[in-house]
PDB file of C-alpha atoms in Angstrom:
ATOM      1  CA  UNK Q   1       0.223 -22.683  23.585  1.00  0.00           C
ATOM      2  CA  UNK Q   2       1.214 -20.717  26.683  1.00  0.00           C
ATOM      3  CA  UNK Q   3      -0.084 -17.560  28.328  1.00  0.00           C
ATOM      4  CA  UNK Q   4       2.137 -14.517  28.768  1.00  0.00           C
ATOM      5  CA  UNK Q   5       2.465 -13.545  32.467  1.00  0.00           C
ATOM      6  CA  UNK Q   6       0.920 -10.168  33.440  1.00  0.00           C
ATOM      7  CA  UNK Q   7       3.699  -7.831  34.653  1.00  0.00           C
ATOM      8  CA  UNK Q   8       5.177  -4.436  33.699  1.00  0.00           C
ATOM      9  CA  UNK Q   9       6.116  -3.017  30.292  1.00  0.00           C
ATOM     10  CA  UNK Q  10       8.863  -0.626  29.101  1.00  0.00           C
ATOM     11  CA  UNK Q  11       8.638   2.595  27.068  1.00  0.00           C
ATOM     12  CA  UNK Q  12      11.328   4.417  25.130  1.00  0.00           C
ATOM     13  CA  UNK Q  13      10.289   7.987  24.304  1.00  0.00           C
ATOM     14  CA  UNK Q  14      12.741  10.014  22.176  1.00  0.00           C
ATOM     15  CA  UNK Q  15      15.427   7.473  23.172  1.00  0.00           C
ATOM     16  CA  UNK Q  16      14.815   8.180  26.868  1.00  0.00           C
ATOM     17  CA  UNK Q  17      14.250   5.134  29.054  1.00  0.00           C
ATOM     18  CA  UNK Q  18      10.823   5.214  30.647  1.00  0.00           C
ATOM     19  CA  UNK Q  19       9.964   2.051  32.606  1.00  0.00           C
ATOM     20  CA  UNK Q  20       6.309   2.547  33.376  1.00  0.00           C
ATOM     21  CA  UNK Q  21       4.900   0.731  36.426  1.00  0.00           C
ATOM     22  CA  UNK Q  22       1.504   2.160  35.497  1.00  0.00           C
ATOM     23  CA  UNK Q  23       1.460   0.227  32.223  1.00  0.00           C
ATOM     24  CA  UNK Q  24      -0.557  -2.926  31.809  1.00  0.00           C
ATOM     25  CA  UNK Q  25       0.673  -6.005  29.954  1.00  0.00           C
ATOM     26  CA  UNK Q  26      -0.422  -4.593  26.605  1.00  0.00           C
ATOM     27  CA  UNK Q  27       2.136  -1.830  26.977  1.00  0.00           C
ATOM     28  CA  UNK Q  28      -0.507   0.888  27.049  1.00  0.00           C
ATOM     29  CA  UNK Q  29       0.165   3.357  29.826  1.00  0.00           C
ATOM     30  CA  UNK Q  30      -2.530   4.117  32.368  1.00  0.00           C
ATOM     31  CA  UNK Q  31      -1.096   7.502  33.352  1.00  0.00           C
ATOM     32  CA  UNK Q  32      -3.785  10.173  33.678  1.00  0.00           C
ATOM     33  CA  UNK Q  33      -1.988  12.458  31.189  1.00  0.00           C
ATOM     34  CA  UNK Q  34      -3.312  10.438  28.280  1.00  0.00           C
ATOM     35  CA  UNK Q  35      -5.872   8.171  29.949  1.00  0.00           C
ATOM     36  CA  UNK Q  36      -8.926  10.290  29.137  1.00  0.00           C
ATOM     37  CA  UNK Q  37      -7.963  10.829  25.497  1.00  0.00           C
ATOM     38  CA  UNK Q  38      -7.014   7.181  25.157  1.00  0.00           C
ATOM     39  CA  UNK Q  39     -10.325   5.927  26.479  1.00  0.00           C
ATOM     40  CA  UNK Q  40     -12.287   8.378  24.341  1.00  0.00           C
ATOM     41  CA  UNK Q  41     -10.488   7.617  21.079  1.00  0.00           C
ATOM     42  CA  UNK Q  42     -10.246   3.855  21.519  1.00  0.00           C
ATOM     43  CA  UNK Q  43     -13.854   3.558  22.701  1.00  0.00           C
ATOM     44  CA  UNK Q  44     -15.103   5.438  19.646  1.00  0.00           C
ATOM     45  CA  UNK Q  45     -12.941   3.315  17.354  1.00  0.00           C
ATOM     46  CA  UNK Q  46     -14.269   0.125  18.941  1.00  0.00           C
ATOM     47  CA  UNK Q  47     -17.858   1.377  18.710  1.00  0.00           C
ATOM     48  CA  UNK Q  48     -17.499   2.252  15.020  1.00  0.00           C
ATOM     49  CA  UNK Q  49     -16.010  -1.193  14.345  1.00  0.00           C
ATOM     50  CA  UNK Q  50     -19.204  -2.905  15.506  1.00  0.00           C
ATOM     51  CA  UNK Q  51     -20.971  -1.647  12.363  1.00  0.00           C
ATOM     52  CA  UNK Q  52     -18.454  -3.296  10.007  1.00  0.00           C
ATOM     53  CA  UNK Q  53     -19.453  -6.700   8.562  1.00  0.00           C
ATOM     54  CA  UNK Q  54     -16.159  -8.608   8.498  1.00  0.00           C
ATOM     55  CA  UNK Q  55     -17.294 -10.720   5.532  1.00  0.00           C
ATOM     56  CA  UNK Q  56     -18.226  -7.646   3.455  1.00  0.00           C
ATOM     57  CA  UNK Q  57     -16.668  -4.466   4.917  1.00  0.00           C
ATOM     58  CA  UNK Q  58     -17.468  -2.498   1.762  1.00  0.00           C
ATOM     59  CA  UNK Q  59     -21.164  -2.649   2.759  1.00  0.00           C
ATOM     60  CA  UNK Q  60     -20.465  -0.721   5.971  1.00  0.00           C
ATOM     61  CA  UNK Q  61     -22.611   2.421   6.305  1.00  0.00           C
ATOM     62  CA  UNK Q  62     -20.670   5.366   4.818  1.00  0.00           C
ATOM     63  CA  UNK Q  63     -17.986   2.950   3.620  1.00  0.00           C
ATOM     64  CA  UNK Q  64     -16.715   5.313   0.911  1.00  0.00           C
ATOM     65  CA  UNK Q  65     -16.339   8.195   3.371  1.00  0.00           C
ATOM     66  CA  UNK Q  66     -14.551   5.990   5.892  1.00  0.00           C
ATOM     67  CA  UNK Q  67     -12.236   4.624   3.223  1.00  0.00           C
ATOM     68  CA  UNK Q  68     -11.404   8.083   1.881  1.00  0.00           C
ATOM     69  CA  UNK Q  69      -9.687   9.206   5.086  1.00  0.00           C
ATOM     70  CA  UNK Q  70      -6.649   7.759   6.794  1.00  0.00           C
ATOM     71  CA  UNK Q  71      -6.404   6.592  10.367  1.00  0.00           C
ATOM     72  CA  UNK Q  72      -4.027   9.503  10.975  1.00  0.00           C
ATOM     73  CA  UNK Q  73      -6.471  12.204   9.853  1.00  0.00           C
ATOM     74  CA  UNK Q  74      -9.204  10.655  11.971  1.00  0.00           C
ATOM     75  CA  UNK Q  75      -6.960  10.492  15.051  1.00  0.00           C
ATOM     76  CA  UNK Q  76      -5.868  14.102  14.607  1.00  0.00           C
ATOM     77  CA  UNK Q  77      -9.511  15.157  14.414  1.00  0.00           C
ATOM     78  CA  UNK Q  78     -10.146  13.485  17.773  1.00  0.00           C
ATOM     79  CA  UNK Q  79      -7.108  14.504  19.814  1.00  0.00           C
ATOM     80  CA  UNK Q  80      -4.145  16.851  19.805  1.00  0.00           C
ATOM     81  CA  UNK Q  81      -2.418  14.991  22.631  1.00  0.00           C
ATOM     82  CA  UNK Q  82       1.102  14.395  21.241  1.00  0.00           C
ATOM     83  CA  UNK Q  83       1.803  11.437  23.536  1.00  0.00           C
ATOM     84  CA  UNK Q  84      -1.329   9.657  22.402  1.00  0.00           C
ATOM     85  CA  UNK Q  85      -0.566  10.315  18.727  1.00  0.00           C
ATOM     86  CA  UNK Q  86       2.940   8.881  19.184  1.00  0.00           C
ATOM     87  CA  UNK Q  87       1.559   5.826  20.953  1.00  0.00           C
ATOM     88  CA  UNK Q  88      -1.017   5.329  18.187  1.00  0.00           C
ATOM     89  CA  UNK Q  89       1.724   5.521  15.552  1.00  0.00           C
ATOM     90  CA  UNK Q  90       3.845   2.902  17.310  1.00  0.00           C
ATOM     91  CA  UNK Q  91       0.835   0.603  17.692  1.00  0.00           C
ATOM     92  CA  UNK Q  92      -0.111   1.032  14.028  1.00  0.00           C
ATOM     93  CA  UNK Q  93       3.424   0.192  12.897  1.00  0.00           C
ATOM     94  CA  UNK Q  94       3.441  -2.962  14.998  1.00  0.00           C
ATOM     95  CA  UNK Q  95      -0.005  -4.099  13.841  1.00  0.00           C
ATOM     96  CA  UNK Q  96       0.023  -3.122  10.156  1.00  0.00           C
ATOM     97  CA  UNK Q  97       3.705  -2.558   9.373  1.00  0.00           C
ATOM     98  CA  UNK Q  98       2.606   0.870   8.163  1.00  0.00           C
ATOM     99  CA  UNK Q  99       2.165   4.452   9.286  1.00  0.00           C
ATOM    100  CA  UNK Q 100      -1.295   5.704  10.369  1.00  0.00           C
ATOM    101  CA  UNK Q 101      -1.391   7.915   7.259  1.00  0.00           C
ATOM    102  CA  UNK Q 102      -1.038   4.822   5.045  1.00  0.00           C
ATOM    103  CA  UNK Q 103      -4.009   2.912   6.470  1.00  0.00           C
ATOM    104  CA  UNK Q 104      -7.583   3.881   5.717  1.00  0.00           C
ATOM    105  CA  UNK Q 105     -10.059   4.319   8.539  1.00  0.00           C
ATOM    106  CA  UNK Q 106     -12.375   1.700   7.017  1.00  0.00           C
ATOM    107  CA  UNK Q 107      -9.595  -0.885   6.867  1.00  0.00           C
ATOM    108  CA  UNK Q 108      -8.685  -0.112  10.477  1.00  0.00           C
ATOM    109  CA  UNK Q 109     -12.288  -0.609  11.580  1.00  0.00           C
ATOM    110  CA  UNK Q 110     -12.487  -3.870   9.637  1.00  0.00           C
ATOM    111  CA  UNK Q 111      -9.276  -5.083  11.261  1.00  0.00           C
ATOM    112  CA  UNK Q 112     -10.563  -4.178  14.719  1.00  0.00           C
ATOM    113  CA  UNK Q 113     -13.862  -5.950  14.047  1.00  0.00           C
ATOM    114  CA  UNK Q 114     -12.001  -9.052  12.847  1.00  0.00           C
ATOM    115  CA  UNK Q 115     -10.151  -9.221  16.183  1.00  0.00           C
ATOM    116  CA  UNK Q 116     -13.339 -10.500  17.797  1.00  0.00           C
ATOM    117  CA  UNK Q 117     -14.934 -13.917  17.850  1.00  0.00           C
ATOM    118  CA  UNK Q 118     -18.347 -15.471  18.410  1.00  0.00           C
ATOM    119  CA  UNK Q 119     -18.402 -14.417  22.071  1.00  0.00           C
ATOM    120  CA  UNK Q 120     -16.209 -11.311  22.239  1.00  0.00           C
ATOM    121  CA  UNK Q 121     -16.424  -8.245  19.969  1.00  0.00           C
ATOM    122  CA  UNK Q 122     -13.218  -7.004  18.415  1.00  0.00           C
ATOM    123  CA  UNK Q 123     -11.385  -4.112  20.035  1.00  0.00           C
ATOM    124  CA  UNK Q 124      -8.266  -2.160  19.137  1.00  0.00           C
ATOM    125  CA  UNK Q 125      -6.458  -3.379  22.241  1.00  0.00           C
ATOM    126  CA  UNK Q 126      -7.168  -7.025  21.411  1.00  0.00           C
ATOM    127  CA  UNK Q 127      -4.886  -6.641  18.399  1.00  0.00           C
ATOM    128  CA  UNK Q 128      -1.773  -6.383  20.557  1.00  0.00           C
ATOM    129  CA  UNK Q 129      -2.756  -7.207  24.131  1.00  0.00           C
ATOM    130  CA  UNK Q 130      -0.737  -9.819  25.974  1.00  0.00           C
ATOM    131  CA  UNK Q 131      -3.810 -10.479  28.106  1.00  0.00           C
ATOM    132  CA  UNK Q 132      -7.000 -11.496  26.308  1.00  0.00           C
ATOM    133  CA  UNK Q 133      -5.504 -10.437  22.985  1.00  0.00           C
ATOM    134  CA  UNK Q 134      -3.519 -11.396  19.923  1.00  0.00           C
ATOM    135  CA  UNK Q 135      -0.186 -11.542  21.780  1.00  0.00           C
ATOM    136  CA  UNK Q 136      -1.480 -13.696  24.632  1.00  0.00           C
ATOM    137  CA  UNK Q 137      -0.431 -17.044  23.181  1.00  0.00           C
ATOM    138  CA  UNK Q 138       2.517 -18.389  21.263  1.00  0.00           C
ATOM    139  CA  UNK Q 139       3.005 -21.635  19.355  1.00  0.00           C
ATOM    140  CA  UNK Q 140       5.357 -24.038  21.109  1.00  0.00           C
ATOM    141  CA  UNK Q 141       8.070 -24.517  18.506  1.00  0.00           C
ATOM    142  CA  UNK Q 142       6.931 -21.470  16.533  1.00  0.00           C
ATOM    143  CA  UNK Q 143       4.104 -20.987  14.032  1.00  0.00           C
ATOM    144  CA  UNK Q 144       6.358 -22.411  11.322  1.00  0.00           C
ATOM    145  CA  UNK Q 145       5.574 -25.865  12.727  1.00  0.00           C
ATOM    146  CA  UNK Q 146       2.215 -25.734  10.902  1.00  0.00           C
ATOM    147  CA  UNK Q 147       3.587 -25.526   7.317  1.00  0.00           C
ATOM    148  CA  UNK Q 148       6.532 -27.774   8.230  1.00  0.00           C
ATOM    149  CA  UNK Q 149       4.237 -30.543   9.431  1.00  0.00           C
ATOM    150  CA  UNK Q 150       1.903 -30.052   6.480  1.00  0.00           C
ATOM    151  CA  UNK Q 151       4.878 -30.378   4.136  1.00  0.00           C
ATOM    152  CA  UNK Q 152       6.008 -33.499   5.957  1.00  0.00           C
ATOM    153  CA  UNK Q 153       2.581 -35.087   5.491  1.00  0.00           C
ATOM    154  CA  UNK Q 154       2.340 -34.087   1.815  1.00  0.00           C
ATOM    155  CA  UNK Q 155       5.853 -35.302   1.035  1.00  0.00           C
ATOM    156  CA  UNK Q 156       7.211 -34.841  -2.511  1.00  0.00           C
ATOM    157  CA  UNK Q 157       4.038 -33.052  -3.622  1.00  0.00           C
ATOM    158  CA  UNK Q 158       5.426 -29.895  -2.005  1.00  0.00           C
ATOM    159  CA  UNK Q 159       7.769 -28.183  -4.482  1.00  0.00           C
ATOM    160  CA  UNK Q 160      10.229 -25.634  -3.124  1.00  0.00           C
ATOM    161  CA  UNK Q 161      12.035 -22.891  -5.056  1.00  0.00           C
ATOM    162  CA  UNK Q 162       9.347 -23.076  -7.741  1.00  0.00           C
ATOM    163  CA  UNK Q 163       7.693 -19.643  -7.967  1.00  0.00           C
ATOM    164  CA  UNK Q 164       4.591 -19.728 -10.142  1.00  0.00           C
ATOM    165  CA  UNK Q 165       4.872 -17.632 -13.305  1.00  0.00           C
ATOM    166  CA  UNK Q 166       1.505 -18.290 -14.957  1.00  0.00           C
ATOM    167  CA  UNK Q 167      -1.914 -19.810 -14.343  1.00  0.00           C
ATOM    168  CA  UNK Q 168      -3.873 -20.892 -17.418  1.00  0.00           C
ATOM    169  CA  UNK Q 169      -7.468 -22.079 -17.422  1.00  0.00           C
ATOM    170  CA  UNK Q 170      -8.062 -25.027 -19.732  1.00  0.00           C
ATOM    171  CA  UNK Q 171     -11.063 -27.123 -20.709  1.00  0.00           C
ATOM    172  CA  UNK Q 172      -9.954 -29.722 -18.156  1.00  0.00           C
ATOM    173  CA  UNK Q 173      -9.112 -27.327 -15.335  1.00  0.00           C
ATOM    174  CA  UNK Q 174      -5.964 -25.249 -14.796  1.00  0.00           C
ATOM    175  CA  UNK Q 175      -2.316 -25.409 -15.797  1.00  0.00           C
ATOM    176  CA  UNK Q 176       0.236 -23.843 -13.463  1.00  0.00           C
ATOM    177  CA  UNK Q 177       3.711 -23.123 -14.836  1.00  0.00           C
ATOM    178  CA  UNK Q 178       6.988 -22.389 -13.055  1.00  0.00           C
ATOM    179  CA  UNK Q 179      10.423 -21.774 -14.581  1.00  0.00           C
ATOM    180  CA  UNK Q 180      11.133 -25.502 -14.793  1.00  0.00           C
ATOM    181  CA  UNK Q 181       7.868 -27.409 -14.519  1.00  0.00           C
ATOM    182  CA  UNK Q 182       4.155 -27.454 -15.315  1.00  0.00           C
ATOM    183  CA  UNK Q 183       1.377 -28.869 -13.161  1.00  0.00           C
ATOM    184  CA  UNK Q 184      -2.209 -29.560 -14.249  1.00  0.00           C
ATOM    185  CA  UNK Q 185      -5.094 -29.747 -11.802  1.00  0.00           C
ATOM    186  CA  UNK Q 186      -8.851 -29.385 -11.546  1.00  0.00           C
ATOM    187  CA  UNK Q 187      -8.509 -26.178  -9.534  1.00  0.00           C
ATOM    188  CA  UNK Q 188      -5.826 -23.807  -8.275  1.00  0.00           C
ATOM    189  CA  UNK Q 189      -5.888 -21.668  -5.145  1.00  0.00           C
ATOM    190  CA  UNK Q 190      -3.698 -18.564  -5.353  1.00  0.00           C
ATOM    191  CA  UNK Q 191      -2.846 -18.186  -1.659  1.00  0.00           C
ATOM    192  CA  UNK Q 192      -0.301 -15.377  -1.840  1.00  0.00           C
ATOM    193  CA  UNK Q 193      -0.552 -11.671  -0.938  1.00  0.00           C
ATOM    194  CA  UNK Q 194      -2.216  -9.524  -3.626  1.00  0.00           C
ATOM    195  CA  UNK Q 195       1.029  -7.614  -4.257  1.00  0.00           C
ATOM    196  CA  UNK Q 196       2.682 -10.926  -5.194  1.00  0.00           C
ATOM    197  CA  UNK Q 197      -0.343 -12.373  -6.989  1.00  0.00           C
ATOM    198  CA  UNK Q 198      -0.226  -9.487  -9.467  1.00  0.00           C
ATOM    199  CA  UNK Q 199       3.174 -10.722 -10.696  1.00  0.00           C
ATOM    200  CA  UNK Q 200       1.593 -13.923 -12.019  1.00  0.00           C
ATOM    201  CA  UNK Q 201       0.350 -14.002 -15.620  1.00  0.00           C
ATOM    202  CA  UNK Q 202      -3.252 -15.232 -15.880  1.00  0.00           C
ATOM    203  CA  UNK Q 203      -4.904 -16.616 -19.003  1.00  0.00           C
ATOM    204  CA  UNK Q 204      -7.617 -15.544 -19.423  1.00  0.00           C
ATOM    205  CA  UNK Q 205      -6.839 -12.300 -17.567  1.00  0.00           C
ATOM    206  CA  UNK Q 206      -8.329 -11.710 -14.155  1.00  0.00           C
ATOM    207  CA  UNK Q 207     -11.662  -9.859 -14.009  1.00  0.00           C
ATOM    208  CA  UNK Q 208     -11.051  -6.076 -14.089  1.00  0.00           C
ATOM    209  CA  UNK Q 209     -12.062  -5.462 -10.470  1.00  0.00           C
ATOM    210  CA  UNK Q 210      -9.824  -8.238  -9.187  1.00  0.00           C
ATOM    211  CA  UNK Q 211      -6.956  -7.064 -11.376  1.00  0.00           C
ATOM    212  CA  UNK Q 212      -7.259  -3.499 -10.099  1.00  0.00           C
ATOM    213  CA  UNK Q 213      -7.430  -4.755  -6.515  1.00  0.00           C
ATOM    214  CA  UNK Q 214      -4.127  -6.638  -6.802  1.00  0.00           C
ATOM    215  CA  UNK Q 215      -2.517  -3.528  -8.280  1.00  0.00           C
ATOM    216  CA  UNK Q 216      -3.690  -1.234  -5.495  1.00  0.00           C
ATOM    217  CA  UNK Q 217      -3.613  -3.235  -2.266  1.00  0.00           C
ATOM    218  CA  UNK Q 218      -0.972  -1.791   0.022  1.00  0.00           C
ATOM    219  CA  UNK Q 219       1.620  -4.044   1.650  1.00  0.00           C
ATOM    220  CA  UNK Q 220       3.276  -3.030   4.900  1.00  0.00           C
ATOM    221  CA  UNK Q 221       6.937  -3.435   5.853  1.00  0.00           C
ATOM    222  CA  UNK Q 222       8.049  -5.413   8.875  1.00  0.00           C
ATOM    223  CA  UNK Q 223      11.237  -7.127  10.009  1.00  0.00           C
ATOM    224  CA  UNK Q 224      11.438  -9.482  12.986  1.00  0.00           C
ATOM    225  CA  UNK Q 225      14.489 -10.704  14.880  1.00  0.00           C
ATOM    226  CA  UNK Q 226      15.079 -12.643  18.072  1.00  0.00           C
ATOM    227  CA  UNK Q 227      17.642 -12.087  20.812  1.00  0.00           C
ATOM    228  CA  UNK Q 228      18.567 -15.192  22.806  1.00  0.00           C
ATOM    229  CA  UNK Q 229      19.694 -14.980  26.437  1.00  0.00           C
ATOM    230  CA  UNK Q 230      20.670 -17.600  28.995  1.00  0.00           C
ATOM    231  CA  UNK Q 231      17.441 -16.972  30.898  1.00  0.00           C
ATOM    232  CA  UNK Q 232      14.348 -14.746  30.553  1.00  0.00           C
ATOM    233  CA  UNK Q 233      15.777 -12.618  33.373  1.00  0.00           C
ATOM    234  CA  UNK Q 234      13.266  -9.787  32.898  1.00  0.00           C
ATOM    235  CA  UNK Q 235      10.571 -11.945  34.497  1.00  0.00           C
ATOM    236  CA  UNK Q 236      12.443 -12.058  37.814  1.00  0.00           C
ATOM    237  CA  UNK Q 237      12.660  -8.242  37.649  1.00  0.00           C
ATOM    238  CA  UNK Q 238       8.894  -7.925  37.288  1.00  0.00           C
ATOM    239  CA  UNK Q 239       8.745  -7.175  33.555  1.00  0.00           C
ATOM    240  CA  UNK Q 240       6.785  -8.810  30.764  1.00  0.00           C
ATOM    241  CA  UNK Q 241       9.563  -8.376  28.220  1.00  0.00           C
ATOM    242  CA  UNK Q 242       7.187  -6.072  26.328  1.00  0.00           C
ATOM    243  CA  UNK Q 243       8.762  -2.789  25.240  1.00  0.00           C
ATOM    244  CA  UNK Q 244       7.611   0.030  22.982  1.00  0.00           C
ATOM    245  CA  UNK Q 245       9.777   2.684  21.305  1.00  0.00           C
ATOM    246  CA  UNK Q 246       9.007   5.585  19.000  1.00  0.00           C
ATOM    247  CA  UNK Q 247      12.413   6.326  17.420  1.00  0.00           C
ATOM    248  CA  UNK Q 248      14.630   3.210  17.405  1.00  0.00           C
ATOM    249  CA  UNK Q 249      14.624   0.458  14.743  1.00  0.00           C
ATOM    250  CA  UNK Q 250      13.226  -2.045  17.256  1.00  0.00           C
ATOM    251  CA  UNK Q 251       9.727  -0.581  17.699  1.00  0.00           C
ATOM    252  CA  UNK Q 252       8.387  -3.342  19.927  1.00  0.00           C
ATOM    253  CA  UNK Q 253       9.582  -6.425  21.776  1.00  0.00           C
ATOM    254  CA  UNK Q 254       7.722  -9.348  23.319  1.00  0.00           C
ATOM    255  CA  UNK Q 255       8.749 -12.248  25.525  1.00  0.00           C
ATOM    256  CA  UNK Q 256       8.970 -15.254  23.201  1.00  0.00           C
ATOM    257  CA  UNK Q 257      10.718 -17.647  25.588  1.00  0.00           C
ATOM    258  CA  UNK Q 258      10.094 -21.323  24.940  1.00  0.00           C
ATOM    259  CA  UNK Q 259      10.504 -22.661  28.466  1.00  0.00           C
ATOM    260  CA  UNK Q 260       9.962 -21.418  31.979  1.00  0.00           C
ATOM    261  CA  UNK Q 261      13.604 -21.067  32.964  1.00  0.00           C
ATOM    262  CA  UNK Q 262      15.915 -21.134  29.927  1.00  0.00           C
ATOM    263  CA  UNK Q 263      16.755 -19.958  27.384  1.00  0.00           C
ATOM    264  CA  UNK Q 264      15.203 -16.497  27.185  1.00  0.00           C
ATOM    265  CA  UNK Q 265      13.938 -15.230  23.825  1.00  0.00           C
ATOM    266  CA  UNK Q 266      13.020 -11.633  23.067  1.00  0.00           C
ATOM    267  CA  UNK Q 267      11.189 -11.121  19.780  1.00  0.00           C
ATOM    268  CA  UNK Q 268      11.817  -7.656  18.301  1.00  0.00           C
ATOM    269  CA  UNK Q 269       9.933  -6.008  15.440  1.00  0.00           C
ATOM    270  CA  UNK Q 270      11.126  -3.206  13.195  1.00  0.00           C
ATOM    271  CA  UNK Q 271       8.117  -1.780  11.408  1.00  0.00           C
ATOM    272  CA  UNK Q 272       7.416   1.122   9.081  1.00  0.00           C
ATOM    273  CA  UNK Q 273       8.814   4.538   9.980  1.00  0.00           C
ATOM    274  CA  UNK Q 274       8.254   8.076   8.694  1.00  0.00           C
ATOM    275  CA  UNK Q 275      10.684   7.154   5.903  1.00  0.00           C
ATOM    276  CA  UNK Q 276       8.259   4.512   4.656  1.00  0.00           C
ATOM    277  CA  UNK Q 277      10.478   1.499   5.369  1.00  0.00           C
ATOM    278  CA  UNK Q 278      11.647  -0.180   8.561  1.00  0.00           C
ATOM    279  CA  UNK Q 279      14.608   1.726   9.942  1.00  0.00           C
ATOM    280  CA  UNK Q 280      16.640  -1.472   9.737  1.00  0.00           C
ATOM    281  CA  UNK Q 281      16.237  -1.427   5.942  1.00  0.00           C
ATOM    282  CA  UNK Q 282      17.359   2.173   5.599  1.00  0.00           C
ATOM    283  CA  UNK Q 283      20.726   1.495   7.196  1.00  0.00           C
ATOM    284  CA  UNK Q 284      23.745  -0.498   6.083  1.00  0.00           C
ATOM    285  CA  UNK Q 285      22.997  -4.171   6.863  1.00  0.00           C
ATOM    286  CA  UNK Q 286      25.101  -5.808   9.568  1.00  0.00           C
ATOM    287  CA  UNK Q 287      25.699  -9.545  10.117  1.00  0.00           C
ATOM    288  CA  UNK Q 288      23.210 -11.506  12.170  1.00  0.00           C
ATOM    289  CA  UNK Q 289      20.645  -8.705  12.480  1.00  0.00           C
ATOM    290  CA  UNK Q 290      22.988  -6.677  14.693  1.00  0.00           C
ATOM    291  CA  UNK Q 291      21.581  -3.395  13.341  1.00  0.00           C
ATOM    292  CA  UNK Q 292      18.257  -4.104  14.991  1.00  0.00           C
ATOM    293  CA  UNK Q 293      19.407  -6.075  18.018  1.00  0.00           C
ATOM    294  CA  UNK Q 294      21.982  -3.522  19.138  1.00  0.00           C
ATOM    295  CA  UNK Q 295      19.117  -1.261  20.183  1.00  0.00           C
ATOM    296  CA  UNK Q 296      17.639  -3.797  22.587  1.00  0.00           C
ATOM    297  CA  UNK Q 297      19.909  -2.930  25.577  1.00  0.00           C
ATOM    298  CA  UNK Q 298      18.233   0.486  25.662  1.00  0.00           C
ATOM    299  CA  UNK Q 299      15.301  -1.122  27.422  1.00  0.00           C
ATOM    300  CA  UNK Q 300      16.089  -1.521  31.139  1.00  0.00           C
ATOM    301  CA  UNK Q 301      14.712  -4.614  32.782  1.00  0.00           C
ATOM    302  CA  UNK Q 302      13.530  -6.046  29.473  1.00  0.00           C
ATOM    303  CA  UNK Q 303      17.123  -6.458  28.228  1.00  0.00           C
ATOM    304  CA  UNK Q 304      20.555  -6.388  29.847  1.00  0.00           C
ATOM    305  CA  UNK Q 305      22.269  -2.998  30.029  1.00  0.00           C
TER     306      UNK Q 305
END
């Protein structure tokens, strides 16, 4: 893993280019126009998150009340600063693949709490910071190297293009069926998102609470693409490669370059929008992800003009 160098970030506000030398590596501006509101709101969010047990968030004090309001309603009750609300929306899209109105306050607090470890409490900024945060490191070769190497070690026991259709408990254990094969085992671990797990037929049926959970858990929307350049030229210009936008399909970008000098990789994310889906999904698809990547030149310094 490698650290991301601390430099400057880029903003795009209403499609207007706003390179911000006052921004830190997380992309959060330090301009005084929103600094006070930002510190107040984020500090309160971080403080509330300390009361959330990450292994049982439903036992949080006033859990039902926290879960009954969205992150958006809570933010609007704390600030009317439009710049801060826009920034919060962009951050929420990048983190959850959803709009602030689609994420409950309790889930947000749980997610913030889970960003900590044994020595450092979780904070909202740790979720997307490129210094001392979730975006600080990258896997050399990409995170896909983990399942690829696991599959290599397991060999023919890994079956591809075999979606599970049913899981049946038997006297001897479990029987898992696909469209073309059946596998018996002592136990089965259903390690797929709840929205996909609900498509599997279970015999006997899942317990009612678990069944209702898989029907109701919300899944965000997120598309990622990478632009490849001869060199990560933005570094020489004093930029991190981090950019944030509120209206274009590419909401955020990060420097994802493999080596020090070449080539240069910019990882772009298109997350949920007011329409409920990534903007890239609501337009006519173009070959090679061009719909999303064509917006990258709007960011000066981070991408070529």
